[in-house]
PDB file of C-alpha atoms in Angstrom:
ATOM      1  CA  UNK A   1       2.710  -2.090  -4.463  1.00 85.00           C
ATOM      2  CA  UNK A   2       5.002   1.011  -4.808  1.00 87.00           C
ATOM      3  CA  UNK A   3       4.397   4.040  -3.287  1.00 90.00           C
ATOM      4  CA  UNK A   4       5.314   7.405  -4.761  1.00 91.00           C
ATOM      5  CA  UNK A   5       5.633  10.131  -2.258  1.00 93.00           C
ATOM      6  CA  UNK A   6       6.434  13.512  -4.199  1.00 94.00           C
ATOM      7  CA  UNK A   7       8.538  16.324  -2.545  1.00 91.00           C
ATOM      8  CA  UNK A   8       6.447  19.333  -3.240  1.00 92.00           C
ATOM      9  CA  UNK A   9       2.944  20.102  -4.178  1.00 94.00           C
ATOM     10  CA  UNK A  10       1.482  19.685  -7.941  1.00 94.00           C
ATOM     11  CA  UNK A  11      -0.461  22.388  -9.934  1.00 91.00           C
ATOM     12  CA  UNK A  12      -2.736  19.644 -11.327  1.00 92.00           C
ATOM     13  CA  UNK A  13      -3.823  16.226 -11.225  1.00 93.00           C
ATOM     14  CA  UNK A  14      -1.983  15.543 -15.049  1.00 95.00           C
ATOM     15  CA  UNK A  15       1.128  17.019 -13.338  1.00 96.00           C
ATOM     16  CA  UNK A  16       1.154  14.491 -10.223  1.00 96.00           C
ATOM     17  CA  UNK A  17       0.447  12.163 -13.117  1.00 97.00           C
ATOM     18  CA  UNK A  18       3.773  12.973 -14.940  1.00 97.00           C
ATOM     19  CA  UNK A  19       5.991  13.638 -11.349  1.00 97.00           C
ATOM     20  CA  UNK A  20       4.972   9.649  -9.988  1.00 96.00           C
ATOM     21  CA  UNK A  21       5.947   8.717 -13.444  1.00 97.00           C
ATOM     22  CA  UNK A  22       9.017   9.679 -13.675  1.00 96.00           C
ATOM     23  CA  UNK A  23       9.759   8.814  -9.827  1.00 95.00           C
ATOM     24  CA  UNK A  24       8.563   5.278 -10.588  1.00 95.00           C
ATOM     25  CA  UNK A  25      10.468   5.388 -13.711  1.00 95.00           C
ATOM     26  CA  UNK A  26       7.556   3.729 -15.052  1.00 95.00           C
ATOM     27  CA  UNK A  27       7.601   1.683 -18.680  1.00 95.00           C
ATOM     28  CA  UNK A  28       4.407  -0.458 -18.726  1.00 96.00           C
ATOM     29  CA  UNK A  29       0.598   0.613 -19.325  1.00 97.00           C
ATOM     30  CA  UNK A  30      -1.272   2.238 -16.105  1.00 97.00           C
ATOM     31  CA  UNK A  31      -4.631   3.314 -14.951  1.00 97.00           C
ATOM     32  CA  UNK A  32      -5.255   6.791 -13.670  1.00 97.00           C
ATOM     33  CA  UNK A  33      -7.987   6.785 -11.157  1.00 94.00           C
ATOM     34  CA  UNK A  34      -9.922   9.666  -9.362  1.00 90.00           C
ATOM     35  CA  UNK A  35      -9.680   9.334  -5.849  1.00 85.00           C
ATOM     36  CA  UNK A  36     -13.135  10.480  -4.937  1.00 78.00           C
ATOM     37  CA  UNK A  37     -15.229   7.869  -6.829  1.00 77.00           C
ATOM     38  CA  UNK A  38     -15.412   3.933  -7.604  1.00 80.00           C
ATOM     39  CA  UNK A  39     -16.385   1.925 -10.493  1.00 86.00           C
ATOM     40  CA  UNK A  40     -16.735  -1.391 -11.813  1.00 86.00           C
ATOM     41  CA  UNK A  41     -14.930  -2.845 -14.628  1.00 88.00           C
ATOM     42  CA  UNK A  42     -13.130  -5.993 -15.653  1.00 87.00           C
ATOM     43  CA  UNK A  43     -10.276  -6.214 -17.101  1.00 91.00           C
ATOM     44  CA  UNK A  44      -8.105  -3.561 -17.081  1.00 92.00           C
ATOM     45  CA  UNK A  45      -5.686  -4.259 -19.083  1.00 94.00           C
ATOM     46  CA  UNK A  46      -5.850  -3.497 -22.983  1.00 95.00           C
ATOM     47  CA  UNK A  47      -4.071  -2.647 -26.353  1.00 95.00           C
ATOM     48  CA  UNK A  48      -6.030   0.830 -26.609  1.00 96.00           C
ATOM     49  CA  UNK A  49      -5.946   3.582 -24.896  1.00 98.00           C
ATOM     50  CA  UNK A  50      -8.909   4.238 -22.712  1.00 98.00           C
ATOM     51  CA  UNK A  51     -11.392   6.556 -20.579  1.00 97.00           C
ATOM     52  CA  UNK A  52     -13.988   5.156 -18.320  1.00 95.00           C
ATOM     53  CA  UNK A  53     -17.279   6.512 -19.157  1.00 94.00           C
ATOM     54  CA  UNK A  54     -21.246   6.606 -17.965  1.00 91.00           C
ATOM     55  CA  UNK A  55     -24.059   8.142 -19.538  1.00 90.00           C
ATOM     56  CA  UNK A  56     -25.954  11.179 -17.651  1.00 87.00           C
ATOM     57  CA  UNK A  57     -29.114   9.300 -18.474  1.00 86.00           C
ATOM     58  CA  UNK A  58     -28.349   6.488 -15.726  1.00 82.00           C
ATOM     59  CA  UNK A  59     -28.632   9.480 -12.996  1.00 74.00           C
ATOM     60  CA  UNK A  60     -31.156  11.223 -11.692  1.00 68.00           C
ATOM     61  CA  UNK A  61     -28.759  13.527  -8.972  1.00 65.00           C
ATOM     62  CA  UNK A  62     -25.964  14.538 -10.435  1.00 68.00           C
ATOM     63  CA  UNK A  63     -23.745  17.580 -11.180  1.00 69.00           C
ATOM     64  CA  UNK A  64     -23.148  17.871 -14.479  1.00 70.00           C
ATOM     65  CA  UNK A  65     -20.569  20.761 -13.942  1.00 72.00           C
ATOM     66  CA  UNK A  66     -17.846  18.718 -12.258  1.00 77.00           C
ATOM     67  CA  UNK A  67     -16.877  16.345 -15.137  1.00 86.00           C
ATOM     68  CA  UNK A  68     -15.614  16.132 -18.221  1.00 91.00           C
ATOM     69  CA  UNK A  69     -17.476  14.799 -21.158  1.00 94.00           C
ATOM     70  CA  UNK A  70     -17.054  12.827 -24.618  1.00 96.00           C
ATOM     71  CA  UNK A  71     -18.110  12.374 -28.270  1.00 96.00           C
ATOM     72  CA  UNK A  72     -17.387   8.931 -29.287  1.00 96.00           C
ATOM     73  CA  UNK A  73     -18.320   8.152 -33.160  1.00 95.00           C
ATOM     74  CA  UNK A  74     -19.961   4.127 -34.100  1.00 93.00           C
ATOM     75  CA  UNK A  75     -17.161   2.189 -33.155  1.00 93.00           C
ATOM     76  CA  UNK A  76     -16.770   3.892 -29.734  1.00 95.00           C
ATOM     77  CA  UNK A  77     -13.766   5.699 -30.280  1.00 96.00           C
ATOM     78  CA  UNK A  78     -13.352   9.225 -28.454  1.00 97.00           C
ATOM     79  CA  UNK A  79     -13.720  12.265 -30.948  1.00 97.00           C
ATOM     80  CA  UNK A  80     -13.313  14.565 -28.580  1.00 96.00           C
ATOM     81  CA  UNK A  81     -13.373  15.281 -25.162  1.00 96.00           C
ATOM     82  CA  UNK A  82     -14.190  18.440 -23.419  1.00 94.00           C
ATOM     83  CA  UNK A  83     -13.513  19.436 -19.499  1.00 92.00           C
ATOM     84  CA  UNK A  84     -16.731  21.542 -17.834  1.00 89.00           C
ATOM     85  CA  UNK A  85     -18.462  21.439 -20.938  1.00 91.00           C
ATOM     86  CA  UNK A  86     -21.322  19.041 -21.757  1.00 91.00           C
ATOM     87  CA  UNK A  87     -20.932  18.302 -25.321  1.00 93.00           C
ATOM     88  CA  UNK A  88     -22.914  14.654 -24.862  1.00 94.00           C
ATOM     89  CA  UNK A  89     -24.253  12.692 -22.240  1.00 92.00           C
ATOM     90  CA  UNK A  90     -20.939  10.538 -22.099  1.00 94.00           C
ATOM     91  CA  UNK A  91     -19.106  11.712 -19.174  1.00 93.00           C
ATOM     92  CA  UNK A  92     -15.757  10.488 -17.657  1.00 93.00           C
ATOM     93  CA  UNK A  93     -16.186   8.726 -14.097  1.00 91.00           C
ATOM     94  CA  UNK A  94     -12.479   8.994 -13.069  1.00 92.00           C
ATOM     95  CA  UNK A  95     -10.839   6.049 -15.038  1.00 94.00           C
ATOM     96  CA  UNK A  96      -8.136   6.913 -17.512  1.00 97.00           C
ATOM     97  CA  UNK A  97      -6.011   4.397 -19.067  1.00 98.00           C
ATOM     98  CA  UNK A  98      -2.792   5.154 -21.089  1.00 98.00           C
ATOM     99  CA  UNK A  99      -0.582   2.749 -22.818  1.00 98.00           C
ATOM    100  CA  UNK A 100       2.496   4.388 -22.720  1.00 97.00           C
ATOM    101  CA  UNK A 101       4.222   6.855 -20.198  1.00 97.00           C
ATOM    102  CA  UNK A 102       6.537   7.954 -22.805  1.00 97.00           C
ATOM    103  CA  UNK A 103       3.942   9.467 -24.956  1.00 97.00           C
ATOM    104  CA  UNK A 104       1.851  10.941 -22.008  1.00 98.00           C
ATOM    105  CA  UNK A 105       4.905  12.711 -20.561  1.00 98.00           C
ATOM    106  CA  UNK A 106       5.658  13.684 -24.283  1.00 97.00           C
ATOM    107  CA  UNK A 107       2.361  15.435 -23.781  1.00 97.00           C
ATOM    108  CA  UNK A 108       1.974  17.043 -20.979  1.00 96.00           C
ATOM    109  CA  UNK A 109       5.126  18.572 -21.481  1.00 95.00           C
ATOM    110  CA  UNK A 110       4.121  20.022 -24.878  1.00 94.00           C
ATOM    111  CA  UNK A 111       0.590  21.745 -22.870  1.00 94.00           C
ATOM    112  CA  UNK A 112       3.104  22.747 -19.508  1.00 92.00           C
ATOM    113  CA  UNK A 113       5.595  24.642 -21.645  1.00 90.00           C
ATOM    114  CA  UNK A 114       2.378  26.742 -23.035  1.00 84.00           C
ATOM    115  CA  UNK A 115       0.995  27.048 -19.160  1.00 73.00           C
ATOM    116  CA  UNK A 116       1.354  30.666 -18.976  1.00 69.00           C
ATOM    117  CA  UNK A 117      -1.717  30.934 -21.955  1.00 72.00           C
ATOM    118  CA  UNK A 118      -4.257  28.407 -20.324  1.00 69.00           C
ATOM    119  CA  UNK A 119      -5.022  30.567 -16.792  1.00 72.00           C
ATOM    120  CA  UNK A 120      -6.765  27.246 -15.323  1.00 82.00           C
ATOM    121  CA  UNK A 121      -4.731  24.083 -14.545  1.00 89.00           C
ATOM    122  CA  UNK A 122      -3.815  21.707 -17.319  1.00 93.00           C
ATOM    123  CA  UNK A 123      -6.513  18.576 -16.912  1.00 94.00           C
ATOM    124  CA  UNK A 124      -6.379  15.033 -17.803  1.00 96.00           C
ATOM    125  CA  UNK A 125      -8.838  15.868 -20.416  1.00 95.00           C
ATOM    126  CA  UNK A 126      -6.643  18.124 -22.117  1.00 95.00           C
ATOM    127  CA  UNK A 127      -3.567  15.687 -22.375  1.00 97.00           C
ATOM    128  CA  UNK A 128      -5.835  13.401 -23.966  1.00 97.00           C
ATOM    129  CA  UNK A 129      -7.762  15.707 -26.022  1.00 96.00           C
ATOM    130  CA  UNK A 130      -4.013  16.919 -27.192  1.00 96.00           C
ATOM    131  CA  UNK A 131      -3.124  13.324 -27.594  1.00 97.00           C
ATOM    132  CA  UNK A 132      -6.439  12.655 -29.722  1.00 97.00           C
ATOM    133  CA  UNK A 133      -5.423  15.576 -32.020  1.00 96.00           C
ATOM    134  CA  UNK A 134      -2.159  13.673 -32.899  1.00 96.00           C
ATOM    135  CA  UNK A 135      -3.973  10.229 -34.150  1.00 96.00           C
ATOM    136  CA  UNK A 136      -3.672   8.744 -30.932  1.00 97.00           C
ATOM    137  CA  UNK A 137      -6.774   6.755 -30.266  1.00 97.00           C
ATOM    138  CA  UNK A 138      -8.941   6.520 -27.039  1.00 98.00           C
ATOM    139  CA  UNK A 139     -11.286   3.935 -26.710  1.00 97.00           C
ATOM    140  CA  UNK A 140     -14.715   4.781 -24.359  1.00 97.00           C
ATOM    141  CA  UNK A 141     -15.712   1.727 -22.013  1.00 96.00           C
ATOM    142  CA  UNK A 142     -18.702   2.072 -20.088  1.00 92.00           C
ATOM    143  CA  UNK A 143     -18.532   1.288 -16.535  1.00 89.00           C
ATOM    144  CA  UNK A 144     -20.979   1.272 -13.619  1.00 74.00           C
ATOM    145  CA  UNK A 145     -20.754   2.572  -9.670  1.00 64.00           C
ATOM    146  CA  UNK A 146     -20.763   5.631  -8.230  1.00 59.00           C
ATOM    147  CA  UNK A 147     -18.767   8.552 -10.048  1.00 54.00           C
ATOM    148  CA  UNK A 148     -17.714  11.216  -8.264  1.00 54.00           C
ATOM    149  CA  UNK A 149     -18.237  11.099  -4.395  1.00 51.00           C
ATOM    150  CA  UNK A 150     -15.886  13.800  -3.389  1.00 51.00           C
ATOM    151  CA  UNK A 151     -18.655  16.380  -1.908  1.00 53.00           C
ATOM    152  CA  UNK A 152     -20.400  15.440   1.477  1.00 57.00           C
ATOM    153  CA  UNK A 153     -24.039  15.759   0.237  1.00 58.00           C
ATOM    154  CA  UNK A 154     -23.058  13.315  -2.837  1.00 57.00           C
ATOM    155  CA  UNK A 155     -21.368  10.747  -0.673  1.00 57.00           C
ATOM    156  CA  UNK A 156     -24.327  10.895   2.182  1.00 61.00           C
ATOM    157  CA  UNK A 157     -26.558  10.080  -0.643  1.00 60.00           C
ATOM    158  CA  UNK A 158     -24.199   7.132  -1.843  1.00 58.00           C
ATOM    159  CA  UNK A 159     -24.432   5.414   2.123  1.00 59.00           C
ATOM    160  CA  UNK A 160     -27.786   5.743   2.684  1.00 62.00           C
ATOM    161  CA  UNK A 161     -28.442   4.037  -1.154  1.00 64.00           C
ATOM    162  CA  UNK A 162     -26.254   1.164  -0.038  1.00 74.00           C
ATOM    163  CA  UNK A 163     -27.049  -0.966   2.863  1.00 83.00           C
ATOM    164  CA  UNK A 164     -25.462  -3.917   5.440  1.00 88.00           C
ATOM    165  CA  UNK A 165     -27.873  -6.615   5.618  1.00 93.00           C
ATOM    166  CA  UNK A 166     -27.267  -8.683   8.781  1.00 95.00           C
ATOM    167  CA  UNK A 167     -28.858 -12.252   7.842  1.00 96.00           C
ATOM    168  CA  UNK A 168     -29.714 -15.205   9.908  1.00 95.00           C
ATOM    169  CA  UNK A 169     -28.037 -18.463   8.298  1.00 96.00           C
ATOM    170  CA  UNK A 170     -29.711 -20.827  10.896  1.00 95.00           C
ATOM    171  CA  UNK A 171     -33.688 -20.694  10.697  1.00 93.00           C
ATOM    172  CA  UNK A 172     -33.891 -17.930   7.832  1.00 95.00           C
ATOM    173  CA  UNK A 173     -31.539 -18.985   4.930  1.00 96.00           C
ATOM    174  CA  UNK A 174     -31.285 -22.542   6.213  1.00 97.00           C
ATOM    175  CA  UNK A 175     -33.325 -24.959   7.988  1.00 95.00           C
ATOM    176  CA  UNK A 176     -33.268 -24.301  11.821  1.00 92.00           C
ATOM    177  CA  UNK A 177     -30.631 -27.510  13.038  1.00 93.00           C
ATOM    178  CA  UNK A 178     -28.227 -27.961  15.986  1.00 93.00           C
ATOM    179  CA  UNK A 179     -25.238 -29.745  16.158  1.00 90.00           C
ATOM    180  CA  UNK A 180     -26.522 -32.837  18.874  1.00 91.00           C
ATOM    181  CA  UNK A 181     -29.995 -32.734  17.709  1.00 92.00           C
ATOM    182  CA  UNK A 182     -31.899 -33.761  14.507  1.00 92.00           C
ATOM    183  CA  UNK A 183     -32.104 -32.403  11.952  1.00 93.00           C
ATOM    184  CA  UNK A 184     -28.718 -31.917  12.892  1.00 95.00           C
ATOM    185  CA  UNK A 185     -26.940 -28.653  10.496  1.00 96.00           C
ATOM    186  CA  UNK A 186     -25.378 -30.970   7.699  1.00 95.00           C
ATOM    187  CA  UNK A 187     -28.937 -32.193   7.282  1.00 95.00           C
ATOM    188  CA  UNK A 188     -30.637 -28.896   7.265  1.00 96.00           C
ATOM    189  CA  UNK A 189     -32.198 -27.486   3.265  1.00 96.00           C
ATOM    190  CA  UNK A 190     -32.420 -24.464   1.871  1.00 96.00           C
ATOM    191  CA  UNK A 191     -35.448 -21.957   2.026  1.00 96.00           C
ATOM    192  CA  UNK A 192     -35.662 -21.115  -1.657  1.00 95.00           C
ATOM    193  CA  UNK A 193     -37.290 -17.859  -1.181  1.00 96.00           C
ATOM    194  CA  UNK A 194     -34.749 -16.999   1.755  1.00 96.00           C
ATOM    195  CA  UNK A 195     -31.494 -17.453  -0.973  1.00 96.00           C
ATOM    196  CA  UNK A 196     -33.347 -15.156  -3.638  1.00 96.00           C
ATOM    197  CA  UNK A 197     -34.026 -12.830  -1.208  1.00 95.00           C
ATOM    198  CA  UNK A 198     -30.371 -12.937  -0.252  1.00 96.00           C
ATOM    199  CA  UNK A 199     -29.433 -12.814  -3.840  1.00 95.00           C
ATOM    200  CA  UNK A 200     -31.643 -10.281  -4.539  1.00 93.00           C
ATOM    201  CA  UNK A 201     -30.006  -7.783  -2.198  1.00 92.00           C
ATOM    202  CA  UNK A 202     -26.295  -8.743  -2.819  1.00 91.00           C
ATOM    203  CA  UNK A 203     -27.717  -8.159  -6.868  1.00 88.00           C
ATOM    204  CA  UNK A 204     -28.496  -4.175  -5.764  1.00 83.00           C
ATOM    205  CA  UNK A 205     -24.983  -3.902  -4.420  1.00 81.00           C
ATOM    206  CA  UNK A 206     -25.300  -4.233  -0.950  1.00 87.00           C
ATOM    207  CA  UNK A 207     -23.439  -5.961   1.747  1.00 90.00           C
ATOM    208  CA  UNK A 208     -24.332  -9.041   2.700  1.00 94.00           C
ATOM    209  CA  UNK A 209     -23.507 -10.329   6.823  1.00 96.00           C
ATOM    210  CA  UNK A 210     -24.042 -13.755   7.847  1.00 97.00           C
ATOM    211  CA  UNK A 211     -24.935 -14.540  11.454  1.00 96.00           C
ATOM    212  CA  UNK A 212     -24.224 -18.690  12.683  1.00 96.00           C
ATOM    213  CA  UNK A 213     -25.230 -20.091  15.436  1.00 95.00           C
ATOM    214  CA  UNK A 214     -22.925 -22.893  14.145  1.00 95.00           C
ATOM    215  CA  UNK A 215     -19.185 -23.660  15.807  1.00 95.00           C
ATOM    216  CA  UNK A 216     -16.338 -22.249  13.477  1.00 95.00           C
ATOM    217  CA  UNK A 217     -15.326 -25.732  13.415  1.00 95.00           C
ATOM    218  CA  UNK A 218     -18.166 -26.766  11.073  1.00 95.00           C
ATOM    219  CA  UNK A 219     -16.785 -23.618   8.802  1.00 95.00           C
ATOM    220  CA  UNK A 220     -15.724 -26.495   5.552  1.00 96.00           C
ATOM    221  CA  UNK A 221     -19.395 -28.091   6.272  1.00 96.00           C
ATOM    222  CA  UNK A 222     -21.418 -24.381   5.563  1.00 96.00           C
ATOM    223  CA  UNK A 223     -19.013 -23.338   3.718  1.00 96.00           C
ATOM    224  CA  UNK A 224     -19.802 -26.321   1.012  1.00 96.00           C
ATOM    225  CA  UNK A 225     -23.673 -25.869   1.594  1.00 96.00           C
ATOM    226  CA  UNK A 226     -23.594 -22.128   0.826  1.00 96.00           C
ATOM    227  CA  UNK A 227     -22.315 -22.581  -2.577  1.00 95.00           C
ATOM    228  CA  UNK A 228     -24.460 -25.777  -3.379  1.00 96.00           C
ATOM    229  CA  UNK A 229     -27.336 -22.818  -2.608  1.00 96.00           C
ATOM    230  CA  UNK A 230     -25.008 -20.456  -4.964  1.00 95.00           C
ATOM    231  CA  UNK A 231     -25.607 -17.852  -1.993  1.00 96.00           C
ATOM    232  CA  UNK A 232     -24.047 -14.478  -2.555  1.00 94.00           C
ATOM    233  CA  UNK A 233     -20.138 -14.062  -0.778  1.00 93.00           C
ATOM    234  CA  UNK A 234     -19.724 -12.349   2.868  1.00 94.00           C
ATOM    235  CA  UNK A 235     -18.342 -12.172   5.527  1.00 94.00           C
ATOM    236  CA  UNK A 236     -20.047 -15.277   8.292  1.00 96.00           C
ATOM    237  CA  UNK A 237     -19.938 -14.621  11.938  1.00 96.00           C
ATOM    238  CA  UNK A 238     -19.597 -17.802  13.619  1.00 96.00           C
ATOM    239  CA  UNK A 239     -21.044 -18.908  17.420  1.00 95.00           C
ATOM    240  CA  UNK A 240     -24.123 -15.901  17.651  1.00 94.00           C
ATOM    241  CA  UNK A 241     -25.828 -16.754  20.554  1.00 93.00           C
ATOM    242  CA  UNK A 242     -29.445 -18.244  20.586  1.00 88.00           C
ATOM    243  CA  UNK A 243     -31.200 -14.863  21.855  1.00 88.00           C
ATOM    244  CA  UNK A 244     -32.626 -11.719  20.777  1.00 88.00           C
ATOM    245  CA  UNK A 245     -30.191  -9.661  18.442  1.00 88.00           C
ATOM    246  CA  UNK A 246     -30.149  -6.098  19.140  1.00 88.00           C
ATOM    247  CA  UNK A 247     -27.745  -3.535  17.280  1.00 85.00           C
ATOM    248  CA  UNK A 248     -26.372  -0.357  19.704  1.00 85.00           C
ATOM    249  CA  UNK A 249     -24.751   1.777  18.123  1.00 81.00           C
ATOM    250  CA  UNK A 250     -24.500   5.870  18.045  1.00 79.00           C
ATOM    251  CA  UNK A 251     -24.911   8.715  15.231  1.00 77.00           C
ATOM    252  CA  UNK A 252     -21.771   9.833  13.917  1.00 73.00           C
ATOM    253  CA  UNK A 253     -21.739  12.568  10.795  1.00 67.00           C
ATOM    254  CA  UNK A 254     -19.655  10.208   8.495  1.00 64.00           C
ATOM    255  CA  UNK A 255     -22.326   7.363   8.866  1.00 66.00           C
ATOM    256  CA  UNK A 256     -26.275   7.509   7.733  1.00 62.00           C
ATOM    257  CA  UNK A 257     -28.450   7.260  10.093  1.00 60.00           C
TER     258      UNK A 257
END
C-alpha cells in the first residue's frame, strides 16, 4: 500500500484525483472510490472503463439530490452522465474506474484550464462525461451495498439495518457434547434448521459471532465440522463459560441502540 499525503488542500474530489496521481507517478489502471459509502463487486480489474452503478428502484430512503446519474444504451455503455440531475434511475454509488492516468489527467486539465466559467467545482462526473464526448467508452456495472453513508441520519439507518448475531455453536448449531463425556464434540451433528437459520442471517448481510464452549485446542476439529455443515464464516470465540450470557454494554451516539 502507498500512501499519498498532498501538501495543500484540493478544490475537488477530480483534483485530489489528478494531485495523488501525479505524486504516485501512477501508470497502471485504478479505482476511484467515495469514501462515505461501500459496495460489493468482484473483480475489479477490466479492459473498459467503468462507473459503479445502482438503480433508485432498489431504495426506498434515499436522496436523490446527492448523486450523479446515467443513461446507458442496450449494451450497457454510459451515454451520458449528469451530476445533481436525475436523468434515469441509474445512479453512481462511488466507484469509478479509469484505465489510464494519462488520459484522465489529459482531462481534467482540459475542464481546470476553463475553471473560471463552471462557478461549482469540477466533478468526477464531468471528467468522464468530457471523456465520453471524445469516444472514450464507460462501461455501467451494477453493484450492491450501501451508497452513500456520509450524513448521520443515513448511516444510523445503515447500523440499525445490519445486525451482530452472537450464536451458540455448542447446543444450538451443534449437538450439545463435552470433551470427557459422550457424545463427546467430534461426535456431536448438526441441527439442520440451526445452520439455515445461521445461513439465513449471514445471507441478509449480517455478522455472524460464534460462541464455544470448546478448548481452542480442538480449533482444526470445529473448524473441519463447520464447513462439512457449509456454515457461514466468523469470527469463533473459544472457552465461553457454561452459564448465563448477558451483554453490558452502554449507549453511545455512533452505535444503535
Amino acid at each position: 500500500m502507498k500512501v499519498a499525503i498532498l501538501d495543500q488542500r484540493t478544490q475537488s474530489q477530480s483534483e485530489t484525483v489528478a494531485r495523488a496521481l501525479e505524486k504516485l507517478d501512477l501508470h497502471e489502471p485504478f479505482l476511484v472510490k467515495d469514501s462515505d459509502g461501500f459496495f460489493k463487486l468482484d473483480d475489479l480489474k477490466q479492459e473498459d472503463n467503468y462507473v459503479c452503478v445502482d438503480s433508485l428502484n432498489n431504495f426506498d430512503s434515499i436522496n436523490p439530490r446527492n448523486k450523479s446519474y446515467l443513461q446507458i444504451d442496450h449494451k450497457g455503455i454510459v451515454t451520458n452522465i449528469r451530476e445533481k440531475v436525475v436523468i434515469s434511475d441509474l445512479f453512481n454509488v462511488g466507484g469509478y474506474y479509469f484505465t489510464s492516468p494519462q488520459y484522465f489527467l489529459e482531462f481534467y486539465q482540459r475542464l481546470a484550464a476553463d475553471k473560471a466559467n463552471w462557478n461549482r467545482e469540477i466533478y468526477l462526473s464531468d471528467v468522464i462525461g468530457a471523456m465520453i464526448l471524445e469516444g472514450i467508452p464507460f462501461i455501467a456495472r451494477r453493484t450492491t451495498g450501501i451508497p452513500g453513508l456520509g450524513h448521520r441520519a443515513r448511516m444510523r439507518r445503515a447500523l440499525l439495518a445490519q445486525k451482530a448475531y452472537f450464536i451458540s455453536l455448542d447446543g444450538f448449531v451443534f449437538e450439545r457434547g463435552s470433551q470427557f463425556f459422550s457424545p463427546r464434540f467430534q461426535d456431536v451433528k448438526p441441527h439442520a434448521n440451526a445452520v439455515e437459520a445461521v445461513r439465513a442471517i449471514a445471507a441478509e448481510g449480517h455478522r455472524v459471532v460464534y460462541l464455544s464452549i470448546r478448548p481452542q485446542s480442538l480449533e482444526s476439529l470445529t473448524l473441519a465440522q463447520m464447513q462439512e455443515a457449509d456454515l457461514p464464516p466468523g469470527q469463533l470465540l473459544w472457552n465461553c463459560p457454561i452459564a448465563k450470557w448477558a451483554l453490558l454494554t452502554s449507549p453511545h451516539p455512533t452505535l444503535p441502540s
